[in-house]
PDB file of C-alpha atoms and ligand atoms in Angstrom:
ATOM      1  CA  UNK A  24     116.649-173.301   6.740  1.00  0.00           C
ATOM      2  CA  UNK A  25     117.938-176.469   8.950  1.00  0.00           C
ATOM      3  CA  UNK A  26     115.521-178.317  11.113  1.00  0.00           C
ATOM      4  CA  UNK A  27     118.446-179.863  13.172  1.00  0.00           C
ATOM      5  CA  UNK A  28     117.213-182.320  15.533  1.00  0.00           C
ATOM      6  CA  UNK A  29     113.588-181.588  14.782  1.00  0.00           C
ATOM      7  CA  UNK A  30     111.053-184.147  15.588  1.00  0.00           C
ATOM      8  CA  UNK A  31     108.725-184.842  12.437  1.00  0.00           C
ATOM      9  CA  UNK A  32     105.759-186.707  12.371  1.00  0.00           C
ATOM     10  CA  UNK A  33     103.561-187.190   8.495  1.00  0.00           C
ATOM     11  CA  UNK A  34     101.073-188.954   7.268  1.00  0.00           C
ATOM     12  CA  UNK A  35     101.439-190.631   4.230  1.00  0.00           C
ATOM     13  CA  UNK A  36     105.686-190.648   2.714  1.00  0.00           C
ATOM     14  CA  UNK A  37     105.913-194.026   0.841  1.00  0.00           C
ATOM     15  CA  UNK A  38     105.368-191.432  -2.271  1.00  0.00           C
ATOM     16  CA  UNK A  39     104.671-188.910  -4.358  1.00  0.00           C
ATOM     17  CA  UNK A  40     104.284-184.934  -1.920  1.00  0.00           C
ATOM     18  CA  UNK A  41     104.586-187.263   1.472  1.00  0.00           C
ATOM     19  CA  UNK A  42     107.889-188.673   0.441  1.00  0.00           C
ATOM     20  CA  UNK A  43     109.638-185.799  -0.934  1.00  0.00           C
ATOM     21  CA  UNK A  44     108.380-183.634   2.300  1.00  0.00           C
ATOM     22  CA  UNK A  45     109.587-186.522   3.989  1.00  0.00           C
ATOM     23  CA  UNK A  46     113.009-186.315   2.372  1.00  0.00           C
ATOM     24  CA  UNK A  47     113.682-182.634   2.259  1.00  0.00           C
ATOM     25  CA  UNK A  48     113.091-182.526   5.789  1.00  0.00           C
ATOM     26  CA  UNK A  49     115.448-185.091   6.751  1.00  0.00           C
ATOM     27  CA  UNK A  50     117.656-183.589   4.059  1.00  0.00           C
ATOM     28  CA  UNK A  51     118.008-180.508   6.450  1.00  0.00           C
ATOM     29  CA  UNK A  52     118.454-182.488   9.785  1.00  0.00           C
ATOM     30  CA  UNK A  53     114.986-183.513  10.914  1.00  0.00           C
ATOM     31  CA  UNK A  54     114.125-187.158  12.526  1.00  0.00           C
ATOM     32  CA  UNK A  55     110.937-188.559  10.408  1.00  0.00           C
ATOM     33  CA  UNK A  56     108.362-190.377  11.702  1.00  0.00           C
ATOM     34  CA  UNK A  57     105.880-191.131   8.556  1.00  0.00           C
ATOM     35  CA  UNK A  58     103.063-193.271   8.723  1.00  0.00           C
ATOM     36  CA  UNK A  59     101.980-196.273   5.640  1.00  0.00           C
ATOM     37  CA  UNK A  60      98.891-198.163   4.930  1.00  0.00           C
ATOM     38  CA  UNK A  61      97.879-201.364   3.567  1.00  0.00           C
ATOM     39  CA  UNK A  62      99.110-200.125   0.177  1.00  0.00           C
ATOM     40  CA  UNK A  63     102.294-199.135   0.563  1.00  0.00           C
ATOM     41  CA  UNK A  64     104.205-201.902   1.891  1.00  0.00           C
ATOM     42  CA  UNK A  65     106.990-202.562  -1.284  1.00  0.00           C
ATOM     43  CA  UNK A  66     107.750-198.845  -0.717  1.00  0.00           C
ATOM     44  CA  UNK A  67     108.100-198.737   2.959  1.00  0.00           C
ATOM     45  CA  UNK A  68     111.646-200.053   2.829  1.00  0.00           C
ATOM     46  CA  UNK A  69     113.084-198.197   0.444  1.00  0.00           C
ATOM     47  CA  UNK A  70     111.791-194.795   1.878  1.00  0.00           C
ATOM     48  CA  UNK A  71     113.246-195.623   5.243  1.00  0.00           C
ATOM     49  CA  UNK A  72     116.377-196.240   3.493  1.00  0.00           C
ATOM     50  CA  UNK A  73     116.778-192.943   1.655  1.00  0.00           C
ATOM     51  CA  UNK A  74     115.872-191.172   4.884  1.00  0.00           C
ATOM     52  CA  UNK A  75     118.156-192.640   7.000  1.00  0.00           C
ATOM     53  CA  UNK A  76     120.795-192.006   4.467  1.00  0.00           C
ATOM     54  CA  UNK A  77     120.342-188.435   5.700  1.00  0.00           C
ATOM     55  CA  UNK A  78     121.587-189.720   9.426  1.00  0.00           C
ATOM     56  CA  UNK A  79     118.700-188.634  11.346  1.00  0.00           C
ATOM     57  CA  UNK A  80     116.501-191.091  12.863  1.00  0.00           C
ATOM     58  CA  UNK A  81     113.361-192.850  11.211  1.00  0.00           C
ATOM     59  CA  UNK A  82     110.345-194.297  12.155  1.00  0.00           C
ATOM     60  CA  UNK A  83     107.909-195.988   9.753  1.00  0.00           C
ATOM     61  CA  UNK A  84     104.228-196.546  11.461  1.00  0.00           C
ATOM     62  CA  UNK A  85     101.545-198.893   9.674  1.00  0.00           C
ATOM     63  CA  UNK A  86      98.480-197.258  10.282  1.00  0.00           C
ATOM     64  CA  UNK A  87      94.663-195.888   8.314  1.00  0.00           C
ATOM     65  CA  UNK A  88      95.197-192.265   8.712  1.00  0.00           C
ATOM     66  CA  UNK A  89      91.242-192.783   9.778  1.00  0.00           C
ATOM     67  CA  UNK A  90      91.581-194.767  12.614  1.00  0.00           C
ATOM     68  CA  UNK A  91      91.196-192.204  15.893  1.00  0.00           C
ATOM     69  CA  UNK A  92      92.904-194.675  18.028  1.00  0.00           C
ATOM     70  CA  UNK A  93      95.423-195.834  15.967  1.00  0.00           C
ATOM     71  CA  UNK A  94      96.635-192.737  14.907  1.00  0.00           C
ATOM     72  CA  UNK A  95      96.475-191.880  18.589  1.00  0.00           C
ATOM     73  CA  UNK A  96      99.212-194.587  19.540  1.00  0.00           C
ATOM     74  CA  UNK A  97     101.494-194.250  16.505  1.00  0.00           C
ATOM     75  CA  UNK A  98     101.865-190.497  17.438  1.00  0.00           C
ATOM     76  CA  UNK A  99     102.466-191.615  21.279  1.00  0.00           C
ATOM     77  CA  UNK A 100     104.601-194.053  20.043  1.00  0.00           C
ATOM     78  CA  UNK A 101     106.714-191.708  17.986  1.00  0.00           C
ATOM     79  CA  UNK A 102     107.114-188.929  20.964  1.00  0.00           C
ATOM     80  CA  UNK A 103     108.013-191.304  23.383  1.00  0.00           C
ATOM     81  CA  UNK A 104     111.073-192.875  20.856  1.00  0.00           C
ATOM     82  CA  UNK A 105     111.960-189.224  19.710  1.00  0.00           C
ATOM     83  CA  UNK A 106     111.221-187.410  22.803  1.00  0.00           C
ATOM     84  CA  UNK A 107     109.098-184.632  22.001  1.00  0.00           C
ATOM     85  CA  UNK A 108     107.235-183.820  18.739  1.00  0.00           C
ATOM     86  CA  UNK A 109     108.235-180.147  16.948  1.00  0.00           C
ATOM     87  CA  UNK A 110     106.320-180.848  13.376  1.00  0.00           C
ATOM     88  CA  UNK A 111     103.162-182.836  12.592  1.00  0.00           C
ATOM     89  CA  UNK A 112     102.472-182.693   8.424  1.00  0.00           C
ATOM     90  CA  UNK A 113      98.880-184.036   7.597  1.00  0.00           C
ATOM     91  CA  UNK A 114      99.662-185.377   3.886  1.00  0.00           C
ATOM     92  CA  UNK A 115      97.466-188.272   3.630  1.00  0.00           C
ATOM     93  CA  UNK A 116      94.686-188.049   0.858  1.00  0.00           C
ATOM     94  CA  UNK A 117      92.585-189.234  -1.865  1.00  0.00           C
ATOM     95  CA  UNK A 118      90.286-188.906  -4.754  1.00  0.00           C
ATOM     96  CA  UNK A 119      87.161-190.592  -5.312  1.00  0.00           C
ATOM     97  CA  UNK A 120      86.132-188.363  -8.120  1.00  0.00           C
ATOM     98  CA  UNK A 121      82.288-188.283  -9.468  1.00  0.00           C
ATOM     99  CA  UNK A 122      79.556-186.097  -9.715  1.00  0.00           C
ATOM    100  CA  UNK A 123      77.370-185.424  -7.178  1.00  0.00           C
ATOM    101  CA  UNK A 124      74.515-187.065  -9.230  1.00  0.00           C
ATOM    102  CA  UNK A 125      76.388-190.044  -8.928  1.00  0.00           C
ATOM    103  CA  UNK A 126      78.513-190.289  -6.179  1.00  0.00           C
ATOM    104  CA  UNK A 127      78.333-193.039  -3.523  1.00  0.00           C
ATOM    105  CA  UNK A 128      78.071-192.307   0.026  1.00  0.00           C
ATOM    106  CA  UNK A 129      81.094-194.676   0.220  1.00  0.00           C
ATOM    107  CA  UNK A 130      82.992-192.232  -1.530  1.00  0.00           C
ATOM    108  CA  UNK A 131      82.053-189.771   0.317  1.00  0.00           C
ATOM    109  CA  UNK A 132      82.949-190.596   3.663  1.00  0.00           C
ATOM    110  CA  UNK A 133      86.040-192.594   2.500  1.00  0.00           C
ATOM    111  CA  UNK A 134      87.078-188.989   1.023  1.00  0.00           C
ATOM    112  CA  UNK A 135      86.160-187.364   4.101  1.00  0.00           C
ATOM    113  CA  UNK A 136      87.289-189.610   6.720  1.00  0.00           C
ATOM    114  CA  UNK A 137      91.172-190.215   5.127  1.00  0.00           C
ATOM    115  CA  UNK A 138      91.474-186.504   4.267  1.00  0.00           C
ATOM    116  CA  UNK A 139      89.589-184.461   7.393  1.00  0.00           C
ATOM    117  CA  UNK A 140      88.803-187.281  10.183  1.00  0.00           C
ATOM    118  CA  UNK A 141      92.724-187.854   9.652  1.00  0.00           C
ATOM    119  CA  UNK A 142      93.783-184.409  10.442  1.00  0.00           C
ATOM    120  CA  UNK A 143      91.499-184.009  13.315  1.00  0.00           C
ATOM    121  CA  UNK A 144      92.679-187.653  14.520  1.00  0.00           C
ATOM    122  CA  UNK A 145      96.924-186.619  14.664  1.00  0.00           C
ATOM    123  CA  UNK A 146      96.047-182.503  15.643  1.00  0.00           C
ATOM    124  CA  UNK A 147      93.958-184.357  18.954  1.00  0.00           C
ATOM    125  CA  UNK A 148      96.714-186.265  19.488  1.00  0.00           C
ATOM    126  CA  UNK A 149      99.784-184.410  19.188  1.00  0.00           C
ATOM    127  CA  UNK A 150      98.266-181.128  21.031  1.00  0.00           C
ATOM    128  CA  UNK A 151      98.901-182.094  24.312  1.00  0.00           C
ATOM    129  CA  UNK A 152     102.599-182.260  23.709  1.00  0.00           C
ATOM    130  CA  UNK A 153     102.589-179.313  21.925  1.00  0.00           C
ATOM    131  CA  UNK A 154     101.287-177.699  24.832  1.00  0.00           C
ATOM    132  CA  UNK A 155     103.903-178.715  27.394  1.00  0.00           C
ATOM    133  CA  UNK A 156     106.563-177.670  25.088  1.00  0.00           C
ATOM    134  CA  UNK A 157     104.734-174.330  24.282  1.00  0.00           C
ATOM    135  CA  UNK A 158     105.814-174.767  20.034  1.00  0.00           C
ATOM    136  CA  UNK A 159     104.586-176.938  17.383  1.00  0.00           C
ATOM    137  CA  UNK A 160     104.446-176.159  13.933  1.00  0.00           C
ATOM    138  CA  UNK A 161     101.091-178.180  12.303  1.00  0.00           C
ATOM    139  CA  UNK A 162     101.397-178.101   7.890  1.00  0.00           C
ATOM    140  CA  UNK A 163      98.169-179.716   6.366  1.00  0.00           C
ATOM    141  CA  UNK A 164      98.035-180.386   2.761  1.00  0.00           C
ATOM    142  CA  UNK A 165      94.891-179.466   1.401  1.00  0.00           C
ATOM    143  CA  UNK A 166      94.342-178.190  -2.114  1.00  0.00           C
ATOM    144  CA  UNK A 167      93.499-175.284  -4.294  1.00  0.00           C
ATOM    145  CA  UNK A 168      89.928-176.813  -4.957  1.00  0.00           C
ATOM    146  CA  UNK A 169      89.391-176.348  -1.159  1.00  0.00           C
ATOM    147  CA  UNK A 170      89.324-172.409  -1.847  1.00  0.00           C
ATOM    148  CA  UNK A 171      87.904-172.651  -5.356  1.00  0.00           C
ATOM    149  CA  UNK A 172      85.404-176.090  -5.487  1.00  0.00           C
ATOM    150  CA  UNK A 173      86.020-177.952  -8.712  1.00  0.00           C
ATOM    151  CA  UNK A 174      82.948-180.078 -10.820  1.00  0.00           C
ATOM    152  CA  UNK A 175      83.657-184.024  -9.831  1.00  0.00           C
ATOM    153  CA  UNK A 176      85.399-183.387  -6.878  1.00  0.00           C
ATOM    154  CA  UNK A 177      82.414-182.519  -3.786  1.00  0.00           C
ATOM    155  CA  UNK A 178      83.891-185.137  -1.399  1.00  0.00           C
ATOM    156  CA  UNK A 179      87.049-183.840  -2.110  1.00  0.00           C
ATOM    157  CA  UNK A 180      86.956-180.064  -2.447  1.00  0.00           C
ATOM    158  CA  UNK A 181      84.524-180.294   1.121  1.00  0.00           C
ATOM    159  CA  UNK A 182      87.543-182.181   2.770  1.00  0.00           C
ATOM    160  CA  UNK A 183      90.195-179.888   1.695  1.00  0.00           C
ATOM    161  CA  UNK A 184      88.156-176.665   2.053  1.00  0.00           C
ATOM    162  CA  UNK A 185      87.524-178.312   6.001  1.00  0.00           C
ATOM    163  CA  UNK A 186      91.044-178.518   6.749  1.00  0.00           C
ATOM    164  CA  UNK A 187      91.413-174.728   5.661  1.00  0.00           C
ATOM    165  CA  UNK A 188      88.810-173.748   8.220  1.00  0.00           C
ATOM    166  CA  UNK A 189      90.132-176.395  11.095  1.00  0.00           C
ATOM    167  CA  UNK A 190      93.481-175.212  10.464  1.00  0.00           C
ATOM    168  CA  UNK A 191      92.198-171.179  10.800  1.00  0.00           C
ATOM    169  CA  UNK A 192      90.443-172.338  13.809  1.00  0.00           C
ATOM    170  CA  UNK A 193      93.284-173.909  15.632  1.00  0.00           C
ATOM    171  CA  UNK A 194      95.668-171.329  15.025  1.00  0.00           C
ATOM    172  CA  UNK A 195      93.628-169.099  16.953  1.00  0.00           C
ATOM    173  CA  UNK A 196      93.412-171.571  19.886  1.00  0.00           C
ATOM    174  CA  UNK A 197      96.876-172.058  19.839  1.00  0.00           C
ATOM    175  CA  UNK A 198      98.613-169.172  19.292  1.00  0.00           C
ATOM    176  CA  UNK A 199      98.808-168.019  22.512  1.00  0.00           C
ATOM    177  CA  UNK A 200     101.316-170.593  23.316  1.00  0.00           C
ATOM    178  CA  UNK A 201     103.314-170.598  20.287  1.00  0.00           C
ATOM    179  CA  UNK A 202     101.946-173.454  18.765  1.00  0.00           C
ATOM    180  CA  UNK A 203     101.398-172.405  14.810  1.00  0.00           C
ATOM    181  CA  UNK A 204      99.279-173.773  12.126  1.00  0.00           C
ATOM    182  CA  UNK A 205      98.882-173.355   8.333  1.00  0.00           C
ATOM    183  CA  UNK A 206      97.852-174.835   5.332  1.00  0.00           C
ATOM    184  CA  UNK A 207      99.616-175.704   1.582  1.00  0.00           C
ATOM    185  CA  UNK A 208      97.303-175.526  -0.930  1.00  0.00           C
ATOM    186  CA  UNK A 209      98.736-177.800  -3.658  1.00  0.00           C
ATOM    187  CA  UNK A 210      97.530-177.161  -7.497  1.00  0.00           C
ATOM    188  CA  UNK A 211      98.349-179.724 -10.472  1.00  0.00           C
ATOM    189  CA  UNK A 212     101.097-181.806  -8.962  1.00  0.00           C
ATOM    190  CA  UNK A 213     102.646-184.849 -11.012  1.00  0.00           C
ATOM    191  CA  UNK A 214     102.123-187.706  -8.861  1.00  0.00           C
ATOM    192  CA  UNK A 215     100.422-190.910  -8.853  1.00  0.00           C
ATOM    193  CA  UNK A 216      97.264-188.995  -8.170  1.00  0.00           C
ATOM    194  CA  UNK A 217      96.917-186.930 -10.990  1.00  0.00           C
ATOM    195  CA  UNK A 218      98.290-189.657 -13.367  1.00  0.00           C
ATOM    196  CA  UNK A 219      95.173-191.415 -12.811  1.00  0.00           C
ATOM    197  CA  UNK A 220      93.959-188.629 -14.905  1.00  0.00           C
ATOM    198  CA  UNK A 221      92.608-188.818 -18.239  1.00  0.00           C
ATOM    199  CA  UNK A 222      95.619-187.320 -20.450  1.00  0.00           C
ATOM    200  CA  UNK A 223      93.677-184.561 -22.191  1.00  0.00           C
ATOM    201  CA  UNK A 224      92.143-183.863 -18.804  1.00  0.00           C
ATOM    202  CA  UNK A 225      96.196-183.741 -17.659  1.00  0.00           C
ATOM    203  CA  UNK A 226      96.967-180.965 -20.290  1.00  0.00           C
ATOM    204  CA  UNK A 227      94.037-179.127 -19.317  1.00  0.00           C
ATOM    205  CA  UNK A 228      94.635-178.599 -16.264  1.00  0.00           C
ATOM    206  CA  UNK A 229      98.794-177.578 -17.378  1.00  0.00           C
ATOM    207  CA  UNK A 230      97.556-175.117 -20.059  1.00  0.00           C
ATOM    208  CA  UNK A 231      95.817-172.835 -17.414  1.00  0.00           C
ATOM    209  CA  UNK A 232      99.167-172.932 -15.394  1.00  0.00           C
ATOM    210  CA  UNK A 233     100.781-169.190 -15.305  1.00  0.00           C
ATOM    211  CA  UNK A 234     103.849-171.195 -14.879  1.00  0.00           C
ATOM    212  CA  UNK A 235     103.044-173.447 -18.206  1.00  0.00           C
ATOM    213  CA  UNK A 236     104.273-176.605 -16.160  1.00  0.00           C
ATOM    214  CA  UNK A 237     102.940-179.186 -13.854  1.00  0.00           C
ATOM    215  CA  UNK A 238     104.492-178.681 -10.412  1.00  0.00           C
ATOM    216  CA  UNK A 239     107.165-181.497  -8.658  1.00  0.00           C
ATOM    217  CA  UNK A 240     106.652-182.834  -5.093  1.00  0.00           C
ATOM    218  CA  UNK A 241     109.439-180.974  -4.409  1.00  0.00           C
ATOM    219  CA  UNK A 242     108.013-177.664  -5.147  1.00  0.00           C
ATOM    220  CA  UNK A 243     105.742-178.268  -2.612  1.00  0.00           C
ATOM    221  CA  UNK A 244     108.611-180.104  -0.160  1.00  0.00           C
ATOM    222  CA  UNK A 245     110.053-176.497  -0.794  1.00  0.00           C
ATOM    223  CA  UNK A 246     107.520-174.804   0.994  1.00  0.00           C
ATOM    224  CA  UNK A 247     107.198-177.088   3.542  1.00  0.00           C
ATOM    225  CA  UNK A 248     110.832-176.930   4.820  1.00  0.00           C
ATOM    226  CA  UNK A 249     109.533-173.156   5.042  1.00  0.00           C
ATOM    227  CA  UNK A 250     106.723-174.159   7.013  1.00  0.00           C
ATOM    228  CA  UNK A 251     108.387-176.727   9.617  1.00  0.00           C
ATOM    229  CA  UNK A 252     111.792-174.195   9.977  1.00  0.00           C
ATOM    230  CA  UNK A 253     111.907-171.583  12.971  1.00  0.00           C
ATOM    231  CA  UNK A 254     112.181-168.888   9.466  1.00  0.00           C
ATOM    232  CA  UNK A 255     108.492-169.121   9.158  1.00  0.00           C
ATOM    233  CA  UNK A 256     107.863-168.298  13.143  1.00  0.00           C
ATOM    234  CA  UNK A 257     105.701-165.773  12.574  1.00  0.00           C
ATOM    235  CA  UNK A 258     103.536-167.403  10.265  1.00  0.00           C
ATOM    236  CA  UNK A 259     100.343-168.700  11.160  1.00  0.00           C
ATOM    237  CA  UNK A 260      96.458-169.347  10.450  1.00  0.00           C
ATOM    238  CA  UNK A 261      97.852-169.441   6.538  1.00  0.00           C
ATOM    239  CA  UNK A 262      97.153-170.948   3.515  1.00  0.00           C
ATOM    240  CA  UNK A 263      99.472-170.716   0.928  1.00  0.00           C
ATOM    241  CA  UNK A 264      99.425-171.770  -2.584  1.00  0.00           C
ATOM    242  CA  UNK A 265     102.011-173.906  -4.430  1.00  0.00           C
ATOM    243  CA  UNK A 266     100.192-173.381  -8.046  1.00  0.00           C
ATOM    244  CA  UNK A 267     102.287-171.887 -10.540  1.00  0.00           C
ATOM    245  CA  UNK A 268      99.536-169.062 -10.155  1.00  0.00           C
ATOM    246  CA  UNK A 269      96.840-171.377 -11.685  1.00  0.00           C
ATOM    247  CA  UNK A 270      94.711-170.239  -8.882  1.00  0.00           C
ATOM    248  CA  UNK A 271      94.595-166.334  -8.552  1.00  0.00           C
TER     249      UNK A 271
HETATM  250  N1  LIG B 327      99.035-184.300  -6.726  1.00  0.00           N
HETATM  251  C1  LIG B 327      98.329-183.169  -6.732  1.00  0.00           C
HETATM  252  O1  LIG B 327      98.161-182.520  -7.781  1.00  0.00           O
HETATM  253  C2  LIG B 327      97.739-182.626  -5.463  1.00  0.00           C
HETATM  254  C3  LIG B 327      97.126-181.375  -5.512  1.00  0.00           C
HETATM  255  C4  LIG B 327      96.579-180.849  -4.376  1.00  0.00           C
HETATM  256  C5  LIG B 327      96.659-181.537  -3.181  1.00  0.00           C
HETATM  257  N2  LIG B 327      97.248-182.752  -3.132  1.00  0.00           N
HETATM  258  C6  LIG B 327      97.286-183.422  -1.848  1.00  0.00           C
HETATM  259  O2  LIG B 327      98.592-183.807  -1.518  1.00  0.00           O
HETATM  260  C7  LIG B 327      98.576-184.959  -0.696  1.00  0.00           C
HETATM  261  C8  LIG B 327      99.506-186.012  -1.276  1.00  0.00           C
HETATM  262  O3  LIG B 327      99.004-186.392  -2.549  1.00  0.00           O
HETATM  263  P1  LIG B 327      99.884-187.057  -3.712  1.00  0.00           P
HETATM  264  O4  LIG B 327      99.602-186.294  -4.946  1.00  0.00           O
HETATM  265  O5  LIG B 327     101.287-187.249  -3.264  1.00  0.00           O
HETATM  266  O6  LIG B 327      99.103-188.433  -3.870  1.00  0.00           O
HETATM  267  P2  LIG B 327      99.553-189.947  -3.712  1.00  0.00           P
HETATM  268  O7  LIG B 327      98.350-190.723  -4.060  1.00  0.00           O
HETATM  269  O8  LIG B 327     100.815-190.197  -4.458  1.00  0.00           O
HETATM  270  O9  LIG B 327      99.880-190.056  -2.167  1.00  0.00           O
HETATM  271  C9  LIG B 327      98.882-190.095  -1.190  1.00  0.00           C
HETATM  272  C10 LIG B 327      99.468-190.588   0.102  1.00  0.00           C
HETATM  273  O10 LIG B 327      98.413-190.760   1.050  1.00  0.00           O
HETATM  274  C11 LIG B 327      98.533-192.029   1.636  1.00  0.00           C
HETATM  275  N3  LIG B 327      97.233-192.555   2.038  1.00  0.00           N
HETATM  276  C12 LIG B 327      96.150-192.749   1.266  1.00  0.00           C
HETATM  277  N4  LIG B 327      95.174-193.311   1.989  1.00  0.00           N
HETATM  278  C13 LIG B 327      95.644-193.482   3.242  1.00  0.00           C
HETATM  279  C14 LIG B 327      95.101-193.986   4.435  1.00  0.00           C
HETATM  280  N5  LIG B 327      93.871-194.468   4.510  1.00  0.00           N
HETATM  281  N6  LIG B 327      95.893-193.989   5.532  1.00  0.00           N
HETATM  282  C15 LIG B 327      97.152-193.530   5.488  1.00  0.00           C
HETATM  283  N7  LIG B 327      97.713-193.016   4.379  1.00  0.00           N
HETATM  284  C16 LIG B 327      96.965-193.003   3.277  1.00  0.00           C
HETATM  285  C17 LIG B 327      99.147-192.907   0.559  1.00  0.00           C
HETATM  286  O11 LIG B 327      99.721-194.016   1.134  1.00  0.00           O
HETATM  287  C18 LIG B 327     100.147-191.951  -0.064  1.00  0.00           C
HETATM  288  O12 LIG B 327     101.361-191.964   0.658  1.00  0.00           O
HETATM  289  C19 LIG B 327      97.117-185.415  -0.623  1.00  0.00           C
HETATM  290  O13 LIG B 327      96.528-184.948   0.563  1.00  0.00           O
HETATM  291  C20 LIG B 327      96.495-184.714  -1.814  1.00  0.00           C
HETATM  292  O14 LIG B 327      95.111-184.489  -1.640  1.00  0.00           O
HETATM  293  C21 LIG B 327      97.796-183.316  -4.251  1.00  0.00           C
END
């Protein structure tokens, strides 16, 4: 699967699932454009540098994955440098776990706005291109709590279970002109997210995995080279799981 010359646009590669997407892709000949926030600036450097180590060209964009209009730009910005876009990966997230009972409505439309507005914000953005060129291949990284809910997580699971059914939605407007969409549904990954974890909570979670192991970033970067290659070109309107089977 080579992605030679393929024009990549994500959200969210300083770390963890963004970065190794981010580097398996330009691994197998794609040019990256990833986009940072306030956060990540220490990393921005040294992701650009492993990328480019690859010989492809790289972008790095400092933009809230929220912001409509900012979004808007950094994607015009990165088709008019690469000239065209092929693959737009909507990896941005985050957690503001709590119980309904108790959760602020801060939380919940942080949650909602950095993990559905987002997607909604690049999709707008990138379509028209995708139209002209008559392809596009859109990967969003929800979650297997979008399909299942999970206790502590309502802001979260309602954000990911909304990017299954916007992702559904615009495969059927699309695919008439080649344009596909699908979804990776992520289970317990080890990165920075889920080692905010309690430990116990941690094992949990590992001990219900078929698989009896956390998965890697790059088991999910795996799936995602799928995704963004011309060998998944008759895939669309998906979701598919990268759980160890902890979801059946
Ligand atoms: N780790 C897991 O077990 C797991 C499971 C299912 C789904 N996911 C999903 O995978 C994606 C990546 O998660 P991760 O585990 O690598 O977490 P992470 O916290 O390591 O990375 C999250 C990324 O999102 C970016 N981000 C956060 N807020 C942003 C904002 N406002 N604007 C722009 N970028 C922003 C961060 O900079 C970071 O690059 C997320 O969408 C997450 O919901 C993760």
């Amino acid at each position: 699967m080579h992605l030679k010359e393929k024009r990549i646009f994500i959200t969210g590669a300083t770390r963890g699932i963004g970065k190794a997407i981010a580097l398996k892709l330009a691994e197998a000949g794609g040019h990256i454009a990833f986009t940072y926030c306030a956060s990540d600036l220490k990393a921005v450097q040294v992701t650009e540098a492993a990328l480019r180590a690859f010989g492809v060209k790289v972008q790095s964009i400092h933009v809230d994955a929220s912001d409509f209009k900012a979004t808007h730009k950094a994607i015009e910005d990165t088709i008019e440098t690469f000239g065209g876009l092929d693959v737009l990966i909507n990896n941005a997230g985050i957690t503001r776990d709590n119980l309904l009972l108790r959760m602020s409505e801060a939380d919940w439309d942080a949650v909602l706005n950095i993990n559905l507005k987002s997607v909604f914000n690049t999709v707008k953005a990138s379509i028209k291109t995708f139209l002209k060129q008559r392809s596009g291949s859109i990967i969003n990284i929800a979650s297997i709590v979008g399909i299942s809910g999970h206790a502590g997580q309502t802001n979260y699971a309602a954000s990911k279970a909304g990017m299954i059914g916007f992702t559904k939605s615009i495969a059927l407007e699309l695919g008439s002109r080649n344009i596909r969409a699908n979804v990776i549904a992520p289970g317990f990954i080890t990165t920075a997210m889920t080692d905010q974890m309690e430990p116990s909570i941690q094992q949990a979670w590992i001990q219900n995995i078929p698989l009896k192991r956390p998965g890697l970033p790059e088991d999910v970067a795996n799936c995602a080279l799928f995704l963004a290659s011309d060998a998944s070109n008759y895939i669309t309107g998906k979701v598919i799981q990268v759980d160890g089977g902890l979801l059946t």
